[in-house]
Amino acid sequence: MINIYVLILLCALVTFIPRLIPAIAVDRLNFGPKFEKFLNLIPYTALAALICPGVITVDPNIWYVGLVGALVAGGLAWKRVSIGAIVIITVIALIILYSIIPYFGLISVVL
Amino acid sequence: METRKEKFIYGAKKGFPIVYGYIPMGIGYAALAMKAGFNPFQTVSMSFLVFAGAGQIMAVSMFAQGATLLNIVLTSFVVNFRYFIMNTVVYNKLTENTPKLNVLSAHFVVDESFAIFSLMEKSSIWVYLGVSVIPFCAWVLGAAIGVLVLNALPIIVANSFNISLYALFVAILIPNIKRSKNIAITVIITGILNYLLSFVISHWSLIVATLLGAFIGMYIVDDDEVNIKPKTDEDIQNEIELEAQ
């Protein structure tokens, strides 16, 4: 049986050390313009990698739930809705989706 | 000249929307941790000490499935290693920082605060602290609310909260895709790469795809499209003159 306190402390350690190294070493590194451009692109690619394919695992049983959420959020962001409102509306959209999914099940049974 | 407090508040305002995502996600994490057998103190401590949304959810899920300690810790390391790359970007951009402040702020980087700060023109550590400390408080508060209200939430509502982190990611990314077609292409390539690589190298794909995508982007995106460097006094002077005309 795993001791939960040991588990938490070890997870904290392996997460903090990679965070700390750049914070204490970055001043000693000098980056050229090419590497700067590479670093500037990382925010975009990191977000892309987090979204795809993770978003389809939001509900492990119904893959399209996450996709619908991402489309709702994307559509609102395109219309320049504020970030806070996007999160709240997307969650509400999924509550509605979960409420109507059983009817889809009913339709497929009828067909 | 702006004071430190004004910079912190400016950053906090920019980072505040993350709260809407982090409190619901924090509740969702707490639900999983408590179900896995964590007590309320352990549940909240983990959010405080680890501060990694997806990483924590993965760790408690593995614990619930009976994974070994070594396996859980190793997966946490791999999944959270992206913070190494993110902090390299953050600390390369920071100004007004001191070694002491660097060590104190290192713990606070997460995907959302990183994305918001690294796409901002302002680069003071006081702005960064504003952007990043607010989500930290929201994440810990979310876990605390979770252990208190847990059984009161209907299952449909609890499940719907799982989208909030992704809604945040999409909301941050879309305005930049809209601004530049080449950034959009880079983003799509990275997403496809991560999907394909996940079959070959599982958890490592997140980091490898992020780096590979940025490398490909270097050849697709024009230099001025990723110019997110802090504005110089000269730039600001030019803008003021333009507005005056």
mmCIF file of C-alpha atoms in Angstrom:
data_model
loop_
_atom_site.group_PDB
_atom_site.id
_atom_site.type_symbol
_atom_site.label_atom_id
_atom_site.label_comp_id
_atom_site.label_asym_id
_atom_site.label_seq_id
_atom_site.Cartn_x
_atom_site.Cartn_y
_atom_site.Cartn_z
ATOM 1 C CA MET A 1 0.000 0.000 0.000
ATOM 2 C CA ILE A 2 1.376 3.385 -1.037
ATOM 3 C CA ASN A 3 1.805 6.041 1.654
ATOM 4 C CA ILE A 4 -0.146 8.996 0.234
ATOM 5 C CA TYR A 5 2.089 11.585 1.937
ATOM 6 C CA VAL A 6 5.197 10.048 0.324
ATOM 7 C CA LEU A 7 3.374 10.008 -3.028
ATOM 8 C CA ILE A 8 2.485 13.717 -2.759
ATOM 9 C CA LEU A 9 6.010 14.744 -1.702
ATOM 10 C CA LEU A 10 7.686 12.781 -4.514
ATOM 11 C CA CYS A 11 5.257 14.184 -7.122
ATOM 12 C CA ALA A 12 5.913 17.688 -5.755
ATOM 13 C CA LEU A 13 9.674 17.153 -6.015
ATOM 14 C CA VAL A 14 9.728 15.844 -9.610
ATOM 15 C CA THR A 15 7.435 18.712 -10.653
ATOM 16 C CA PHE A 16 9.314 21.494 -8.830
ATOM 17 C CA ILE A 17 12.903 20.656 -9.843
ATOM 18 C CA PRO A 18 12.283 21.096 -13.617
ATOM 19 C CA ARG A 19 10.484 24.369 -12.792
ATOM 20 C CA LEU A 20 13.395 25.607 -10.655
ATOM 21 C CA ILE A 21 16.341 24.887 -12.993
ATOM 22 C CA PRO A 22 15.444 27.530 -15.653
ATOM 23 C CA ALA A 23 14.691 30.052 -12.879
ATOM 24 C CA ILE A 24 18.218 29.837 -11.455
ATOM 25 C CA ALA A 25 20.167 29.084 -14.639
ATOM 26 C CA VAL A 26 18.563 31.214 -17.350
ATOM 27 C CA ASP A 27 20.684 34.334 -16.679
ATOM 28 C CA ARG A 28 23.795 32.381 -17.592
ATOM 29 C CA LEU A 29 22.362 31.377 -20.969
ATOM 30 C CA ASN A 30 22.519 33.695 -23.951
ATOM 31 C CA PHE A 31 20.048 33.117 -26.750
ATOM 32 C CA GLY A 32 20.511 34.060 -30.399
ATOM 33 C CA PRO A 33 17.622 35.521 -32.463
ATOM 34 C CA LYS A 34 16.866 32.113 -34.052
ATOM 35 C CA PHE A 35 16.511 30.435 -30.674
ATOM 36 C CA GLU A 36 14.437 33.385 -29.413
ATOM 37 C CA LYS A 37 12.017 32.791 -32.296
ATOM 38 C CA PHE A 38 11.886 29.093 -31.389
ATOM 39 C CA LEU A 39 11.086 29.993 -27.761
ATOM 40 C CA ASN A 40 8.446 32.526 -28.865
ATOM 41 C CA LEU A 41 6.635 29.794 -30.818
ATOM 42 C CA ILE A 42 6.446 27.432 -27.841
ATOM 43 C CA PRO A 43 3.317 29.000 -26.246
ATOM 44 C CA TYR A 44 1.360 28.220 -29.433
ATOM 45 C CA THR A 45 2.678 24.697 -29.901
ATOM 46 C CA ALA A 46 2.359 23.807 -26.186
ATOM 47 C CA LEU A 47 -1.334 24.805 -26.224
ATOM 48 C CA ALA A 48 -1.870 22.922 -29.501
ATOM 49 C CA ALA A 49 -0.325 19.761 -28.022
ATOM 50 C CA LEU A 50 -2.415 20.084 -24.858
ATOM 51 C CA ILE A 51 -5.663 20.430 -26.841
ATOM 52 C CA CYS A 52 -5.071 17.715 -29.445
ATOM 53 C CA PRO A 53 -5.780 14.908 -28.823
ATOM 54 C CA GLY A 54 -6.520 15.449 -25.073
ATOM 55 C CA VAL A 55 -9.816 17.203 -25.718
ATOM 56 C CA ILE A 56 -11.515 14.037 -27.001
ATOM 57 C CA THR A 57 -10.775 12.315 -23.658
ATOM 58 C CA VAL A 58 -12.814 14.851 -21.616
ATOM 59 C CA ASP A 59 -15.460 12.132 -21.393
ATOM 60 C CA PRO A 60 -13.727 8.747 -21.831
ATOM 61 C CA ASN A 61 -17.037 7.147 -22.852
ATOM 62 C CA ILE A 62 -18.374 9.755 -25.332
ATOM 63 C CA TRP A 63 -15.540 11.167 -27.461
ATOM 64 C CA TYR A 64 -17.556 13.948 -29.121
ATOM 65 C CA VAL A 65 -18.426 15.689 -25.816
ATOM 66 C CA GLY A 66 -14.972 17.316 -25.674
ATOM 67 C CA LEU A 67 -15.089 18.140 -29.380
ATOM 68 C CA VAL A 68 -18.441 19.953 -28.996
ATOM 69 C CA GLY A 69 -16.990 21.900 -26.043
ATOM 70 C CA ALA A 70 -13.889 22.884 -28.043
ATOM 71 C CA LEU A 71 -16.053 24.032 -30.988
ATOM 72 C CA VAL A 72 -18.276 26.130 -28.711
ATOM 73 C CA ALA A 73 -15.216 27.702 -27.026
ATOM 74 C CA GLY A 74 -13.512 28.246 -30.397
ATOM 75 C CA GLY A 75 -16.591 29.899 -31.916
ATOM 76 C CA LEU A 76 -16.950 32.255 -28.944
ATOM 77 C CA ALA A 77 -13.232 33.108 -28.989
ATOM 78 C CA TRP A 78 -13.518 33.884 -32.715
ATOM 79 C CA LYS A 79 -16.290 36.384 -31.844
ATOM 80 C CA ARG A 80 -13.949 37.947 -29.225
ATOM 81 C CA VAL A 81 -16.041 36.960 -26.205
ATOM 82 C CA SER A 82 -14.059 37.405 -22.930
ATOM 83 C CA ILE A 83 -12.167 34.352 -21.612
ATOM 84 C CA GLY A 84 -14.178 34.091 -18.388
ATOM 85 C CA ALA A 85 -17.478 34.110 -20.287
ATOM 86 C CA ILE A 86 -16.152 31.491 -22.731
ATOM 87 C CA VAL A 87 -15.383 29.044 -19.906
ATOM 88 C CA ILE A 88 -18.768 29.523 -18.237
ATOM 89 C CA ILE A 89 -20.795 29.281 -21.488
ATOM 90 C CA THR A 90 -18.844 26.175 -22.604
ATOM 91 C CA VAL A 91 -19.550 24.396 -19.300
ATOM 92 C CA ILE A 92 -23.260 25.307 -19.606
ATOM 93 C CA ALA A 93 -23.263 24.037 -23.231
ATOM 94 C CA LEU A 94 -21.974 20.663 -22.009
ATOM 95 C CA ILE A 95 -24.583 20.481 -19.233
ATOM 96 C CA ILE A 96 -27.207 20.984 -21.971
ATOM 97 C CA LEU A 97 -25.494 18.396 -24.197
ATOM 98 C CA TYR A 98 -25.462 15.823 -21.370
ATOM 99 C CA SER A 99 -29.151 16.547 -20.773
ATOM 100 C CA ILE A 100 -30.125 15.836 -24.404
ATOM 101 C CA ILE A 101 -27.761 12.889 -25.146
ATOM 102 C CA PRO A 102 -30.291 10.365 -23.715
ATOM 103 C CA TYR A 103 -32.800 11.525 -26.386
ATOM 104 C CA PHE A 104 -30.244 10.786 -29.127
ATOM 105 C CA GLY A 105 -30.035 7.285 -27.677
ATOM 106 C CA LEU A 106 -33.821 7.043 -27.915
ATOM 107 C CA ILE A 107 -33.812 8.156 -31.586
ATOM 108 C CA SER A 108 -31.219 5.525 -32.537
ATOM 109 C CA VAL A 109 -33.298 2.882 -30.800
ATOM 110 C CA VAL A 110 -36.399 3.985 -32.778
ATOM 111 C CA LEU A 111 -34.468 3.998 -36.071
ATOM 112 C CA MET B 1 6.845 54.955 -13.669
ATOM 113 C CA GLU B 2 4.457 52.292 -12.522
ATOM 114 C CA THR B 3 4.920 50.911 -9.025
ATOM 115 C CA ARG B 4 5.361 47.202 -8.260
ATOM 116 C CA LYS B 5 1.867 47.078 -6.806
ATOM 117 C CA GLU B 6 0.341 48.567 -9.986
ATOM 118 C CA LYS B 7 2.210 46.014 -12.105
ATOM 119 C CA PHE B 8 1.066 43.161 -9.866
ATOM 120 C CA ILE B 9 -2.565 44.318 -10.114
ATOM 121 C CA TYR B 10 -2.240 44.701 -13.908
ATOM 122 C CA GLY B 11 -0.982 41.100 -14.114
ATOM 123 C CA ALA B 12 -3.653 39.848 -11.718
ATOM 124 C CA LYS B 13 -6.370 41.341 -13.942
ATOM 125 C CA LYS B 14 -4.884 39.592 -16.998
ATOM 126 C CA GLY B 15 -4.659 36.301 -15.097
ATOM 127 C CA PHE B 16 -8.081 36.504 -13.472
ATOM 128 C CA PRO B 17 -10.064 34.696 -16.224
ATOM 129 C CA ILE B 18 -8.027 31.567 -15.369
ATOM 130 C CA VAL B 19 -9.953 31.488 -12.067
ATOM 131 C CA TYR B 20 -13.169 30.590 -13.945
ATOM 132 C CA GLY B 21 -11.407 27.483 -15.235
ATOM 133 C CA TYR B 22 -9.389 26.566 -12.146
ATOM 134 C CA ILE B 23 -12.047 26.575 -9.452
ATOM 135 C CA PRO B 24 -14.296 24.084 -11.330
ATOM 136 C CA MET B 25 -11.272 21.966 -12.327
ATOM 137 C CA GLY B 26 -10.025 22.071 -8.712
ATOM 138 C CA ILE B 27 -13.420 20.717 -7.598
ATOM 139 C CA GLY B 28 -13.191 17.984 -10.256
ATOM 140 C CA TYR B 29 -9.694 17.019 -9.078
ATOM 141 C CA ALA B 30 -10.859 16.906 -5.440
ATOM 142 C CA ALA B 31 -13.713 14.590 -6.425
ATOM 143 C CA LEU B 32 -11.257 12.151 -8.023
ATOM 144 C CA ALA B 33 -8.734 12.354 -5.143
ATOM 145 C CA MET B 34 -11.351 11.726 -2.447
ATOM 146 C CA LYS B 35 -12.789 8.817 -4.442
ATOM 147 C CA ALA B 36 -9.238 7.395 -4.711
ATOM 148 C CA GLY B 37 -8.907 7.436 -0.895
ATOM 149 C CA PHE B 38 -7.170 10.745 -0.153
ATOM 150 C CA ASN B 39 -8.330 12.551 2.992
ATOM 151 C CA PRO B 40 -9.313 16.269 2.726
ATOM 152 C CA PHE B 41 -5.915 17.452 4.041
ATOM 153 C CA GLN B 42 -3.999 15.299 1.524
ATOM 154 C CA THR B 43 -6.282 16.440 -1.312
ATOM 155 C CA VAL B 44 -5.673 20.159 -0.657
ATOM 156 C CA SER B 45 -1.936 19.671 0.159
ATOM 157 C CA MET B 46 -1.338 18.049 -3.204
ATOM 158 C CA SER B 47 -2.815 21.062 -5.026
ATOM 159 C CA PHE B 48 -0.630 23.364 -2.908
ATOM 160 C CA LEU B 49 2.618 21.400 -3.276
ATOM 161 C CA VAL B 50 2.375 20.008 -6.816
ATOM 162 C CA PHE B 51 0.206 22.654 -8.590
ATOM 163 C CA ALA B 52 -0.210 20.791 -11.872
ATOM 164 C CA GLY B 53 -3.785 20.436 -13.178
ATOM 165 C CA ALA B 54 -3.580 17.549 -15.613
ATOM 166 C CA GLY B 55 -0.577 16.034 -13.779
ATOM 167 C CA GLN B 56 -2.469 15.775 -10.480
ATOM 168 C CA ILE B 57 -5.562 14.311 -12.104
ATOM 169 C CA MET B 58 -3.381 11.713 -13.829
ATOM 170 C CA ALA B 59 -1.556 10.868 -10.570
ATOM 171 C CA VAL B 60 -4.720 10.330 -8.489
ATOM 172 C CA SER B 61 -6.345 8.311 -11.299
ATOM 173 C CA MET B 62 -3.290 6.030 -11.463
ATOM 174 C CA PHE B 63 -3.310 5.694 -7.663
ATOM 175 C CA ALA B 64 -6.992 4.678 -7.806
ATOM 176 C CA GLN B 65 -6.150 2.043 -10.434
ATOM 177 C CA GLY B 66 -3.459 0.559 -8.145
ATOM 178 C CA ALA B 67 -0.347 1.709 -10.055
ATOM 179 C CA THR B 68 3.041 1.461 -8.304
ATOM 180 C CA LEU B 69 4.603 4.498 -6.591
ATOM 181 C CA LEU B 70 7.516 4.522 -9.052
ATOM 182 C CA ASN B 71 5.141 4.461 -12.016
ATOM 183 C CA ILE B 72 3.034 7.371 -10.702
ATOM 184 C CA VAL B 73 6.075 9.521 -9.847
ATOM 185 C CA LEU B 74 7.726 8.817 -13.214
ATOM 186 C CA THR B 75 4.533 9.692 -15.121
ATOM 187 C CA SER B 76 4.215 12.932 -13.100
ATOM 188 C CA PHE B 77 7.787 13.799 -14.046
ATOM 189 C CA VAL B 78 7.214 13.183 -17.751
ATOM 190 C CA VAL B 79 3.820 14.910 -17.944
ATOM 191 C CA ASN B 80 5.005 17.932 -15.921
ATOM 192 C CA PHE B 81 8.383 18.253 -17.634
ATOM 193 C CA ARG B 82 6.832 20.812 -19.996
ATOM 194 C CA TYR B 83 7.139 23.318 -17.112
ATOM 195 C CA PHE B 84 10.910 23.149 -17.654
ATOM 196 C CA ILE B 85 10.415 24.452 -21.201
ATOM 197 C CA MET B 86 7.780 26.982 -20.112
ATOM 198 C CA ASN B 87 9.973 28.413 -17.349
ATOM 199 C CA THR B 88 12.870 28.657 -19.803
ATOM 200 C CA VAL B 89 10.627 30.912 -21.922
ATOM 201 C CA VAL B 90 9.317 32.869 -18.899
ATOM 202 C CA TYR B 91 12.687 33.530 -17.205
ATOM 203 C CA ASN B 92 14.261 34.425 -20.540
ATOM 204 C CA LYS B 93 11.642 37.163 -20.937
ATOM 205 C CA LEU B 94 11.441 38.473 -17.353
ATOM 206 C CA THR B 95 12.759 41.879 -16.351
ATOM 207 C CA GLU B 96 13.173 43.427 -12.871
ATOM 208 C CA ASN B 97 13.809 39.919 -11.537
ATOM 209 C CA THR B 98 16.298 38.941 -8.825
ATOM 210 C CA PRO B 99 17.647 35.438 -8.039
ATOM 211 C CA LYS B 100 15.552 35.373 -4.856
ATOM 212 C CA LEU B 101 12.325 36.317 -6.678
ATOM 213 C CA ASN B 102 13.132 33.750 -9.380
ATOM 214 C CA VAL B 103 13.315 30.920 -6.831
ATOM 215 C CA LEU B 104 10.143 32.109 -5.077
ATOM 216 C CA SER B 105 8.162 32.363 -8.345
ATOM 217 C CA ALA B 106 9.424 29.156 -10.025
ATOM 218 C CA HIS B 107 6.611 27.028 -8.557
ATOM 219 C CA PHE B 108 3.810 29.111 -10.116
ATOM 220 C CA VAL B 109 4.154 28.339 -13.831
ATOM 221 C CA VAL B 110 1.177 26.506 -15.396
ATOM 222 C CA ASP B 111 -0.033 26.292 -18.993
ATOM 223 C CA GLU B 112 -2.522 29.171 -18.827
ATOM 224 C CA SER B 113 -0.451 31.725 -16.896
ATOM 225 C CA PHE B 114 2.513 30.830 -19.099
ATOM 226 C CA ALA B 115 0.517 31.360 -22.298
ATOM 227 C CA ILE B 116 -0.993 34.661 -21.138
ATOM 228 C CA PHE B 117 2.313 36.055 -19.856
ATOM 229 C CA SER B 118 4.481 34.892 -22.747
ATOM 230 C CA LEU B 119 2.067 36.506 -25.241
ATOM 231 C CA MET B 120 2.051 39.799 -23.295
ATOM 232 C CA GLU B 121 4.122 42.865 -24.085
ATOM 233 C CA LYS B 122 4.839 43.608 -20.416
ATOM 234 C CA SER B 123 7.664 41.547 -18.955
ATOM 235 C CA SER B 124 8.199 42.644 -15.334
ATOM 236 C CA ILE B 125 8.345 39.870 -12.720
ATOM 237 C CA TRP B 126 5.699 41.821 -10.769
ATOM 238 C CA VAL B 127 3.293 41.488 -13.703
ATOM 239 C CA TYR B 128 4.187 37.784 -13.930
ATOM 240 C CA LEU B 129 3.550 37.274 -10.207
ATOM 241 C CA GLY B 130 0.111 38.859 -10.687
ATOM 242 C CA VAL B 131 -0.682 36.584 -13.640
ATOM 243 C CA SER B 132 0.548 33.408 -11.913
ATOM 244 C CA VAL B 133 -0.231 33.707 -8.180
ATOM 245 C CA ILE B 134 -3.977 34.309 -8.758
ATOM 246 C CA PRO B 135 -4.423 30.934 -10.578
ATOM 247 C CA PHE B 136 -2.401 29.206 -7.821
ATOM 248 C CA CYS B 137 -4.807 30.545 -5.178
ATOM 249 C CA ALA B 138 -7.807 29.568 -7.345
ATOM 250 C CA TRP B 139 -6.479 26.010 -7.816
ATOM 251 C CA VAL B 140 -5.958 25.474 -4.053
ATOM 252 C CA LEU B 141 -9.305 27.150 -3.281
ATOM 253 C CA GLY B 142 -11.016 24.908 -5.876
ATOM 254 C CA ALA B 143 -9.682 21.772 -4.152
ATOM 255 C CA ALA B 144 -10.833 23.137 -0.763
ATOM 256 C CA ILE B 145 -14.326 23.871 -2.123
ATOM 257 C CA GLY B 146 -14.303 20.404 -3.692
ATOM 258 C CA VAL B 147 -13.721 18.551 -0.400
ATOM 259 C CA LEU B 148 -16.493 20.640 1.193
ATOM 260 C CA VAL B 149 -19.295 20.476 -1.415
ATOM 261 C CA LEU B 150 -18.389 17.221 -3.091
ATOM 262 C CA ASN B 151 -21.467 15.060 -2.803
ATOM 263 C CA ALA B 152 -23.862 17.946 -3.453
ATOM 264 C CA LEU B 153 -23.025 18.199 -7.184
ATOM 265 C CA PRO B 154 -25.150 16.315 -9.740
ATOM 266 C CA ILE B 155 -22.992 13.990 -11.895
ATOM 267 C CA ILE B 156 -23.854 15.829 -15.150
ATOM 268 C CA VAL B 157 -22.605 19.141 -13.724
ATOM 269 C CA ALA B 158 -19.446 17.535 -12.278
ATOM 270 C CA ASN B 159 -18.617 15.926 -15.663
ATOM 271 C CA SER B 160 -19.248 19.178 -17.545
ATOM 272 C CA PHE B 161 -16.549 20.929 -15.490
ATOM 273 C CA ASN B 162 -13.937 18.718 -17.173
ATOM 274 C CA ILE B 163 -14.141 20.911 -20.285
ATOM 275 C CA SER B 164 -13.112 24.125 -18.490
ATOM 276 C CA LEU B 165 -9.330 23.727 -18.925
ATOM 277 C CA TYR B 166 -9.728 23.009 -22.638
ATOM 278 C CA ALA B 167 -12.102 25.967 -23.037
ATOM 279 C CA LEU B 168 -9.318 28.121 -21.540
ATOM 280 C CA PHE B 169 -6.658 26.672 -23.865
ATOM 281 C CA VAL B 170 -8.851 27.273 -26.935
ATOM 282 C CA ALA B 171 -9.830 30.783 -25.808
ATOM 283 C CA ILE B 172 -6.158 31.788 -25.453
ATOM 284 C CA LEU B 173 -5.098 30.212 -28.748
ATOM 285 C CA ILE B 174 -7.856 31.354 -31.180
ATOM 286 C CA PRO B 175 -7.132 35.140 -31.213
ATOM 287 C CA ASN B 176 -3.528 34.365 -32.226
ATOM 288 C CA ILE B 177 -4.593 31.903 -34.934
ATOM 289 C CA LYS B 178 -6.905 34.594 -36.277
ATOM 290 C CA ARG B 179 -4.005 37.059 -36.389
ATOM 291 C CA SER B 180 -1.664 34.851 -38.415
ATOM 292 C CA LYS B 181 -2.364 32.097 -40.939
ATOM 293 C CA ASN B 182 1.162 30.728 -40.480
ATOM 294 C CA ILE B 183 0.718 30.371 -36.726
ATOM 295 C CA ALA B 184 -2.561 28.546 -37.434
ATOM 296 C CA ILE B 185 -0.708 26.099 -39.731
ATOM 297 C CA THR B 186 1.981 25.547 -37.068
ATOM 298 C CA VAL B 187 -0.711 24.863 -34.458
ATOM 299 C CA ILE B 188 -2.498 22.328 -36.685
ATOM 300 C CA ILE B 189 0.767 20.533 -37.523
ATOM 301 C CA THR B 190 1.650 20.330 -33.808
ATOM 302 C CA GLY B 191 -1.765 18.912 -32.896
ATOM 303 C CA ILE B 192 -1.516 16.205 -35.563
ATOM 304 C CA LEU B 193 2.091 15.414 -34.549
ATOM 305 C CA ASN B 194 1.085 15.009 -30.895
ATOM 306 C CA TYR B 195 -1.808 12.730 -31.847
ATOM 307 C CA LEU B 196 0.418 10.488 -34.012
ATOM 308 C CA LEU B 197 3.365 10.475 -31.575
ATOM 309 C CA SER B 198 1.118 9.555 -28.636
ATOM 310 C CA PHE B 199 0.777 6.046 -30.141
ATOM 311 C CA VAL B 200 4.575 5.644 -30.286
ATOM 312 C CA ILE B 201 5.973 7.373 -27.186
ATOM 313 C CA SER B 202 2.787 7.908 -25.082
ATOM 314 C CA HIS B 203 3.273 10.661 -22.433
ATOM 315 C CA TRP B 204 6.520 11.979 -23.933
ATOM 316 C CA SER B 205 4.614 13.005 -27.088
ATOM 317 C CA LEU B 206 3.390 16.221 -25.413
ATOM 318 C CA ILE B 207 6.924 17.568 -24.964
ATOM 319 C CA VAL B 208 8.347 16.172 -28.214
ATOM 320 C CA ALA B 209 5.427 17.544 -30.295
ATOM 321 C CA THR B 210 5.705 20.974 -28.587
ATOM 322 C CA LEU B 211 9.418 21.239 -29.450
ATOM 323 C CA LEU B 212 9.101 19.713 -32.935
ATOM 324 C CA GLY B 213 6.130 21.981 -33.727
ATOM 325 C CA ALA B 214 8.068 25.106 -32.679
ATOM 326 C CA PHE B 215 11.038 23.921 -34.757
ATOM 327 C CA ILE B 216 8.844 23.488 -37.861
ATOM 328 C CA GLY B 217 7.188 26.841 -37.073
ATOM 329 C CA MET B 218 10.571 28.570 -37.275
ATOM 330 C CA TYR B 219 10.547 27.903 -41.027
ATOM 331 C CA ILE B 220 6.842 28.633 -41.639
ATOM 332 C CA VAL B 221 6.154 31.700 -39.486
ATOM 333 C CA ASP B 222 7.661 35.080 -40.416
ATOM 334 C CA ASP B 223 9.875 36.763 -37.832
ATOM 335 C CA ASP B 224 7.521 39.698 -37.216
ATOM 336 C CA GLU B 225 4.511 37.421 -36.601
ATOM 337 C CA VAL B 226 6.023 36.035 -33.389
ATOM 338 C CA ASN B 227 7.488 39.298 -32.189
ATOM 339 C CA ILE B 228 6.145 39.240 -28.656
ATOM 340 C CA LYS B 229 9.137 41.015 -27.184
ATOM 341 C CA PRO B 230 8.486 43.792 -24.679
ATOM 342 C CA LYS B 231 8.073 47.171 -26.299
ATOM 343 C CA THR B 232 11.008 49.541 -26.026
ATOM 344 C CA ASP B 233 10.575 53.155 -24.939
ATOM 345 C CA GLU B 234 11.142 54.089 -28.576
ATOM 346 C CA ASP B 235 8.227 51.884 -29.738
ATOM 347 C CA ILE B 236 5.923 53.425 -27.157
ATOM 348 C CA GLN B 237 7.031 56.944 -28.168
ATOM 349 C CA ASN B 238 6.295 56.111 -31.835
ATOM 350 C CA GLU B 239 2.820 54.825 -30.918
ATOM 351 C CA ILE B 240 2.020 57.963 -28.945
ATOM 352 C CA GLU B 241 3.073 60.068 -31.919
ATOM 353 C CA LEU B 242 0.970 57.966 -34.295
ATOM 354 C CA GLU B 243 -2.098 58.315 -32.073
ATOM 355 C CA ALA B 244 -1.562 62.074 -31.810
ATOM 356 C CA GLN B 245 -1.556 62.498 -35.591
#
